[in-house]
Amino acid sequence: MGKASTALAGTGRTSRVDLDLDDEQELFRETAAKFLADRWPISAVRALIGDRGGFNHDIWKQAAELGWTSLLVPEDLGGSLSGAGVRDLAIIAEESGQALVAGPLLPTNIVAFALGQDPVSELAQAHLPEIAAGRELAAWVSRPDAVRVESSGDGYRLTGTAGPVQDAHVADYLLVTAGRTQFLVPAGTRGLAVELLDGLDLSRRYGRVRFDGALVPAAARVGAGGAELDAQLGLALALQCAETVGAARVAYAMTLRYVKERKAFGRPIGSYQALKHRLAEMLLWLESAQAVTSAAVAAVQADRDGLTAARTAKAYVADRLPALVRDCLQMHGGVGYTWEHDLHLFLRRVETNAEIYGGAAHQLGALAPVIGF
C-alpha cells in the first residue's frame, strides 16, 4: 500500500511510491501496473459495458500466469513462493481498483484462501491447482443468514436466495457460506440457479443465487467454520478496501488535474480558497483510508485480530471514499455528469464496494460488542 503518488500523464492512474515495499514487491507492483496499462485501459472497461460475461477471459489467463490467482495457494499446489501473499494480493487489488478491473479476482482468491486452510483435503488437492492456473473460476456466496442447510442422507440440502454475488454467472464453483458452515458447490448442481442482476457498477457483474433444495455431498464441506470464516471475511474486507482506495485515488488525481486546467474569471478554479480547503480535506480522507487499509492488510497477513482491523477499515473507507468521489464529481461540474467522462465509472465502483460485504453501519454494528458498546 502506498504513501505517495503522482498522476500519470494522460491517464487517471497513479504511480505508487511505497517506502514499505521491498524490491521484489515493488517489481511485482510495477509489473502489475504495466500489464494493466497495456492490457486494460479504460477503453477496455467501456467495451465490456453491456456484455453479459463482463470480463476478458484471455486477460484473465494472462493475469493467472503473472500469479494473481495463486498468491494464497500453498506452494506445493501451484501457489506463490512469497511469504506475504495477503500483502502481495493487496498490491494487486489496489492496482486493479485504479484500472477498474473486471472478473472474479477477489472471490476466486477468497475461495483459494478457504480451501488452503486444509491443503491436504481432497477439495484442496483437486481445485487449488486449477484455481492457481486460472482454469477454474470461483464465486463466494457470502451471506450466511441467506442460505439454510439441513442434513439429507449422506449429504446436505441447501435452500434460500443470496445476493448480490460477484461473478456468480461465470463461476465454475461457488463457495457457499450457510451459517457457520461452507460448501464448495459445482455451478451445474441441480436446484442451483443464478440470475444476472442489473447493477450500479458497469465494470463488474453480480448475480442472485437461488438454492431450491440443492443436494451436496458431505465431501463438499469446506473447513470447520468459526475462526476460519472470520479470517476469510477479514481478508475479503481488507482486499476490497485496497481496491476502493485505488479507485478513489484515481478519481482524486483526475480532479486535481481538472481544477488546474479549468478556468473561471481568468483563473484556474483550483486556485480559489474554497476549493483548496475542500481538496485538502478530501486528501485527508484518502490518506486516512490508505493508512487504515494498510493496517488491516498487515493484521490479516499476520493473523492478528484481522477481522477487527478489516471491519474498522471498511467502516471508514465505506463512509468517506464515496463522499470523496461524489465531491470529485461535483468539482467537475456538468462535464462530470456526462456518459463520455470516465469519472462516473470510478464513482460506480466505489459506491458499490461500499455496500458489498456490509456497509459502514453494518461494520460499526459488528464492531460495537468487540469494543465494549
Coordinates of C-alpha atoms in Angstrom, one line a residue:
M1 CA 0.0 0.0 0.0
G2 CA 1.4 3.4 -1.0
K3 CA 2.3 6.5 0.8
A4 CA 2.7 8.9 -2.1
S5 CA 1.6 9.2 -5.7
T6 CA 1.8 11.2 -8.8
A7 CA -0.6 11.3 -11.7
L8 CA 0.5 9.6 -14.9
A9 CA 0.3 11.9 -17.9
G10 CA -2.8 11.3 -20.0
T11 CA -4.4 8.8 -17.6
G12 CA -6.3 8.8 -14.3
R13 CA -3.9 6.2 -12.9
T14 CA -1.3 6.9 -10.3
S15 CA 2.4 5.9 -9.9
R16 CA 2.9 4.5 -6.5
V17 CA 5.8 5.0 -4.2
D18 CA 5.6 2.8 -1.2
L19 CA 8.5 3.0 1.2
D20 CA 7.4 -0.2 2.9
L21 CA 7.7 -2.4 -0.1
D22 CA 10.8 -4.5 -0.6
D23 CA 12.5 -4.7 -4.0
E24 CA 10.6 -7.8 -5.1
Q25 CA 7.2 -6.4 -4.1
E26 CA 8.0 -3.1 -5.9
L27 CA 8.9 -5.1 -9.0
F28 CA 5.7 -7.1 -8.6
R29 CA 3.7 -3.8 -8.3
E30 CA 5.4 -2.3 -11.3
T31 CA 4.8 -5.4 -13.4
A32 CA 1.1 -5.4 -12.5
A33 CA 0.7 -1.7 -13.3
K34 CA 2.4 -2.1 -16.7
F35 CA 0.3 -5.1 -17.5
L36 CA -2.9 -3.3 -16.7
A37 CA -1.8 -0.1 -18.5
D38 CA -1.1 -2.2 -21.6
R39 CA -4.0 -4.7 -21.5
W40 CA -6.7 -2.9 -19.5
P41 CA -7.1 0.7 -20.5
I42 CA -10.3 2.5 -19.7
S43 CA -11.4 1.8 -23.3
A44 CA -11.4 -1.9 -22.4
V45 CA -13.7 -1.2 -19.4
R46 CA -16.1 0.7 -21.7
A47 CA -16.0 -2.0 -24.4
L48 CA -17.5 -4.6 -21.9
I49 CA -20.4 -2.4 -20.7
G50 CA -23.5 -4.4 -21.6
D51 CA -21.5 -7.6 -22.2
R52 CA -23.1 -10.4 -20.3
G53 CA -19.9 -12.1 -19.4
G54 CA -18.4 -8.9 -18.1
F55 CA -14.7 -9.7 -18.4
N56 CA -12.0 -10.8 -20.9
H57 CA -11.0 -14.5 -20.4
D58 CA -7.7 -14.1 -22.3
I59 CA -6.6 -11.3 -20.0
W60 CA -7.7 -13.4 -17.0
K61 CA -5.5 -16.2 -18.1
Q62 CA -2.6 -13.8 -18.6
A63 CA -3.1 -12.5 -15.1
A64 CA -3.1 -16.0 -13.7
E65 CA 0.3 -16.5 -15.4
L66 CA 1.5 -13.5 -13.5
G67 CA 0.5 -15.2 -10.3
W68 CA -2.6 -13.2 -9.4
T69 CA -4.7 -16.3 -8.7
S70 CA -2.1 -18.2 -6.8
L71 CA -0.9 -15.8 -4.1
L72 CA -2.9 -17.6 -1.4
V73 CA -2.4 -21.1 -2.7
P74 CA 0.1 -23.4 -0.9
E75 CA 3.3 -23.6 -2.8
D76 CA 3.1 -27.4 -3.3
L77 CA -0.2 -27.0 -5.1
G78 CA 1.0 -24.4 -7.6
G79 CA 1.0 -21.4 -5.4
S80 CA 3.1 -18.4 -4.6
L81 CA 6.7 -18.5 -3.3
S82 CA 6.0 -15.3 -1.4
G83 CA 5.8 -15.4 2.4
A84 CA 3.4 -12.4 2.3
G85 CA 0.6 -13.5 0.0
V86 CA -2.1 -11.3 1.5
R87 CA 0.1 -8.1 1.2
D88 CA 1.0 -9.1 -2.4
L89 CA -2.6 -9.6 -3.3
A90 CA -3.5 -6.2 -1.7
I91 CA -1.0 -4.6 -4.1
I92 CA -2.8 -6.2 -7.0
A93 CA -6.2 -5.2 -5.6
E94 CA -5.1 -1.5 -5.4
E95 CA -3.8 -1.6 -8.9
S96 CA -7.0 -3.3 -10.0
G97 CA -9.1 -0.6 -8.4
Q98 CA -7.1 2.0 -10.3
A99 CA -7.8 0.2 -13.6
L100 CA -11.4 -0.9 -12.8
V101 CA -10.5 -4.5 -13.5
A102 CA -13.4 -6.8 -14.2
G103 CA -13.5 -10.5 -13.4
P104 CA -13.6 -12.6 -10.2
L105 CA -10.1 -11.7 -8.9
L106 CA -11.3 -11.2 -5.3
P107 CA -13.8 -14.0 -5.0
T108 CA -11.6 -16.6 -6.7
N109 CA -8.8 -15.7 -4.3
I110 CA -11.2 -15.9 -1.3
V111 CA -12.1 -19.4 -2.3
A112 CA -8.5 -20.3 -2.7
F113 CA -7.8 -19.0 0.8
A114 CA -10.7 -21.0 2.2
L115 CA -9.6 -24.2 0.5
G116 CA -6.0 -23.6 1.6
Q117 CA -6.9 -23.7 5.2
D118 CA -6.9 -27.5 4.8
P119 CA -4.4 -28.1 2.0
V120 CA -4.4 -31.9 2.3
S121 CA -8.1 -32.2 1.8
E122 CA -9.5 -33.8 -1.4
L123 CA -11.1 -30.5 -2.3
A124 CA -7.9 -28.5 -2.0
Q125 CA -5.9 -31.1 -3.9
A126 CA -8.4 -31.2 -6.7
H127 CA -9.2 -27.5 -7.1
L128 CA -6.3 -25.3 -5.9
P129 CA -4.0 -26.2 -8.8
E130 CA -6.9 -25.4 -11.2
I131 CA -7.6 -22.1 -9.5
A132 CA -3.8 -21.2 -9.4
A133 CA -3.6 -21.8 -13.1
G134 CA -6.7 -19.7 -13.9
R135 CA -8.5 -22.7 -15.3
E136 CA -11.3 -22.6 -12.7
L137 CA -13.3 -19.6 -11.7
A138 CA -15.0 -19.3 -8.3
A139 CA -17.5 -17.1 -6.6
W140 CA -18.3 -16.6 -3.0
V141 CA -21.9 -16.7 -1.7
S142 CA -21.1 -14.7 1.4
R143 CA -24.5 -14.2 3.1
P144 CA -24.5 -16.8 5.9
D145 CA -28.0 -15.8 7.0
A146 CA -29.5 -16.2 3.5
V147 CA -28.8 -19.9 2.9
R148 CA -30.3 -22.6 5.1
V149 CA -28.6 -26.0 5.4
E150 CA -30.0 -29.3 6.7
S151 CA -28.7 -32.9 6.7
S152 CA -30.1 -35.1 4.0
G153 CA -28.9 -38.7 3.8
D154 CA -25.2 -38.8 3.3
G155 CA -25.1 -35.0 2.4
Y156 CA -26.8 -31.7 2.9
R157 CA -29.6 -29.8 1.3
L158 CA -29.3 -26.1 0.6
T159 CA -32.3 -23.7 0.5
G160 CA -32.5 -20.0 0.1
T161 CA -31.6 -17.0 -2.0
A162 CA -28.4 -14.9 -1.7
G163 CA -27.1 -11.9 -3.5
P164 CA -25.5 -9.9 -4.9
V165 CA -22.8 -12.4 -5.6
Q166 CA -19.9 -11.2 -7.7
D167 CA -19.4 -13.1 -11.0
A168 CA -21.7 -15.9 -9.9
H169 CA -22.8 -16.3 -13.5
V170 CA -19.4 -17.3 -14.8
A171 CA -18.2 -19.3 -11.9
D172 CA -17.3 -23.0 -12.2
Y173 CA -17.8 -23.4 -8.5
L174 CA -19.5 -21.5 -5.7
L175 CA -18.2 -21.4 -2.1
V176 CA -21.5 -21.2 -0.2
T177 CA -21.5 -19.9 3.4
A178 CA -24.5 -21.2 5.3
G179 CA -24.5 -20.3 8.9
R180 CA -21.1 -21.3 10.2
T181 CA -20.5 -24.0 7.6
Q182 CA -19.3 -23.8 4.0
F183 CA -19.6 -25.9 0.9
L184 CA -17.9 -25.9 -2.5
V185 CA -20.8 -26.4 -4.9
P186 CA -20.4 -27.0 -8.7
A187 CA -22.3 -24.4 -10.7
G188 CA -24.2 -27.1 -12.6
T189 CA -25.7 -28.6 -9.4
R190 CA -29.4 -29.4 -9.7
G191 CA -31.5 -27.0 -7.7
L192 CA -29.0 -24.1 -8.1
A193 CA -29.8 -21.2 -10.3
V194 CA -28.1 -17.9 -11.0
E195 CA -30.0 -14.7 -12.1
L196 CA -27.8 -12.0 -13.5
L197 CA -28.6 -8.6 -11.9
D198 CA -28.5 -5.1 -13.2
G199 CA -26.1 -3.1 -11.1
L200 CA -24.7 0.3 -10.4
D201 CA -21.1 -0.8 -11.2
L202 CA -21.0 -1.1 -15.0
S203 CA -17.5 -2.6 -14.9
R204 CA -18.5 -5.7 -12.8
R205 CA -21.3 -8.3 -12.8
Y206 CA -23.3 -9.5 -9.9
G207 CA -25.9 -12.3 -9.7
R208 CA -28.6 -13.6 -7.4
V209 CA -28.1 -17.3 -6.4
R210 CA -31.1 -19.4 -5.7
F211 CA -30.9 -22.8 -3.9
D212 CA -34.1 -24.9 -4.2
G213 CA -33.2 -27.9 -2.2
A214 CA -29.8 -28.3 -3.9
L215 CA -28.2 -31.5 -2.7
V216 CA -24.4 -31.5 -2.0
P217 CA -22.3 -34.4 -0.7
A218 CA -20.6 -34.4 2.7
A219 CA -17.3 -34.3 0.9
A220 CA -18.2 -30.8 -0.4
R221 CA -17.9 -29.3 3.1
V222 CA -15.1 -26.8 3.4
G223 CA -13.2 -26.3 6.7
A224 CA -14.6 -26.3 10.2
G225 CA -16.1 -22.8 10.4
G226 CA -15.6 -20.4 13.3
A227 CA -12.2 -18.7 13.2
E228 CA -11.6 -19.8 9.6
L229 CA -14.7 -17.9 8.5
D230 CA -13.7 -14.8 10.4
A231 CA -10.3 -14.9 8.8
Q232 CA -11.9 -15.3 5.4
L233 CA -14.2 -12.3 5.9
G234 CA -11.3 -10.2 7.2
L235 CA -9.3 -11.0 4.1
A236 CA -12.2 -10.0 1.8
L237 CA -12.8 -6.7 3.5
A238 CA -9.1 -5.8 3.6
L239 CA -8.7 -6.5 -0.1
Q240 CA -11.9 -4.7 -1.0
C241 CA -10.7 -1.7 0.9
A242 CA -7.4 -1.7 -1.1
E243 CA -9.3 -1.8 -4.3
T244 CA -11.6 1.0 -3.3
V245 CA -8.6 3.2 -2.3
G246 CA -7.1 2.6 -5.7
A247 CA -10.3 3.7 -7.5
A248 CA -10.7 6.7 -5.3
R249 CA -7.1 7.8 -5.7
V250 CA -7.6 7.9 -9.5
A251 CA -10.8 10.0 -9.1
Y252 CA -8.9 12.4 -6.9
A253 CA -6.0 12.6 -9.4
M254 CA -8.4 13.3 -12.2
T255 CA -10.0 16.1 -10.2
L256 CA -6.7 17.7 -9.3
R257 CA -5.8 17.8 -12.9
Y258 CA -9.2 19.3 -13.9
V259 CA -9.2 22.1 -11.3
K260 CA -5.7 23.2 -12.5
E261 CA -6.9 23.3 -16.2
R262 CA -10.5 24.6 -15.8
K263 CA -10.6 28.4 -15.6
A264 CA -13.2 30.8 -14.3
F265 CA -12.9 34.5 -14.2
G266 CA -9.4 34.2 -15.7
R267 CA -8.0 31.9 -13.0
P268 CA -7.8 28.1 -12.6
I269 CA -10.7 27.1 -10.3
G270 CA -8.3 25.2 -8.1
S271 CA -6.7 28.5 -7.1
Y272 CA -9.8 29.5 -5.2
Q273 CA -9.6 29.1 -1.5
A274 CA -12.9 27.3 -1.1
L275 CA -11.8 24.5 -3.4
K276 CA -8.3 24.4 -1.9
H277 CA -9.8 23.7 1.5
R278 CA -12.2 21.1 0.2
L279 CA -9.4 19.3 -1.7
A280 CA -7.2 19.3 1.4
E281 CA -10.0 17.7 3.4
M282 CA -10.6 15.1 0.6
L283 CA -6.8 14.3 0.6
L284 CA -7.0 13.7 4.4
W285 CA -9.8 11.2 3.8
L286 CA -7.9 9.5 1.1
E287 CA -4.7 9.2 3.0
S288 CA -6.5 8.1 6.2
A289 CA -8.3 5.4 4.2
Q290 CA -4.9 4.3 2.8
A291 CA -3.5 4.1 6.3
V292 CA -6.3 2.2 7.9
T293 CA -6.4 -0.2 4.9
S294 CA -2.6 -0.8 5.2
A295 CA -3.1 -1.6 8.9
A296 CA -5.9 -4.0 8.1
V297 CA -3.8 -5.8 5.4
A298 CA -0.9 -6.1 7.9
A299 CA -3.2 -7.5 10.6
V300 CA -4.8 -10.1 8.2
Q301 CA -1.3 -11.1 6.9
A302 CA -0.1 -11.6 10.5
D303 CA -3.4 -13.3 11.5
R304 CA -3.6 -10.8 14.4
D305 CA -7.2 -9.5 15.0
G306 CA -7.5 -9.3 11.3
L307 CA -11.3 -9.2 11.2
T308 CA -11.5 -6.4 13.7
A309 CA -8.9 -4.3 11.8
A310 CA -10.6 -5.1 8.5
R311 CA -14.1 -4.1 9.8
T312 CA -12.5 -0.8 11.1
A313 CA -11.0 -0.1 7.7
K314 CA -14.2 -0.9 5.8
A315 CA -16.3 1.3 8.2
Y316 CA -14.1 4.3 7.4
V317 CA -13.5 3.5 3.7
A318 CA -17.2 2.9 3.0
D319 CA -18.1 6.2 4.7
R320 CA -15.5 8.6 3.4
L321 CA -14.5 7.4 0.0
P322 CA -17.9 7.5 -1.7
A323 CA -18.2 11.1 -0.3
L324 CA -14.8 11.9 -1.7
V325 CA -15.7 10.7 -5.2
R326 CA -19.0 12.5 -5.1
D327 CA -17.1 15.7 -4.3
C328 CA -14.9 15.0 -7.3
L329 CA -17.9 14.7 -9.5
Q330 CA -19.3 18.0 -8.2
M331 CA -16.0 19.8 -8.8
H332 CA -16.1 18.7 -12.4
G333 CA -19.4 20.4 -12.9
G334 CA -21.6 19.4 -15.8
V335 CA -18.9 17.6 -17.7
G336 CA -18.5 15.1 -14.9
Y337 CA -22.1 14.0 -15.3
T338 CA -21.7 13.1 -19.0
W339 CA -21.6 9.5 -20.2
E340 CA -18.4 10.2 -22.0
H341 CA -16.4 11.3 -18.9
D342 CA -14.8 8.4 -17.1
L343 CA -15.3 9.7 -13.6
H344 CA -18.7 8.1 -13.1
L345 CA -17.2 4.7 -13.8
F346 CA -15.0 5.1 -10.7
L347 CA -17.9 6.5 -8.7
R348 CA -19.9 3.4 -9.5
R349 CA -17.2 1.1 -8.4
V350 CA -16.6 3.0 -5.1
E351 CA -20.3 3.3 -4.3
T352 CA -20.9 -0.4 -5.0
N353 CA -17.8 -1.6 -3.0
A354 CA -19.1 0.5 0.0
E355 CA -22.1 -1.9 0.3
I356 CA -20.8 -5.3 -0.7
Y357 CA -19.8 -7.5 2.3
G358 CA -21.6 -5.0 4.5
G359 CA -21.6 -1.2 4.6
A360 CA -20.2 1.2 7.2
A361 CA -23.3 0.9 9.5
H362 CA -23.1 -2.9 9.4
Q363 CA -19.4 -2.9 10.2
L364 CA -19.8 -0.5 13.1
G365 CA -22.6 -2.7 14.5
A366 CA -20.4 -5.7 14.3
L367 CA -17.6 -3.8 16.0
A368 CA -19.7 -2.4 18.8
P369 CA -19.6 -5.5 21.1
V370 CA -15.9 -6.0 20.3
I371 CA -15.0 -2.6 21.7
G372 CA -17.5 -2.8 24.6
F373 CA -20.6 -0.9 23.3

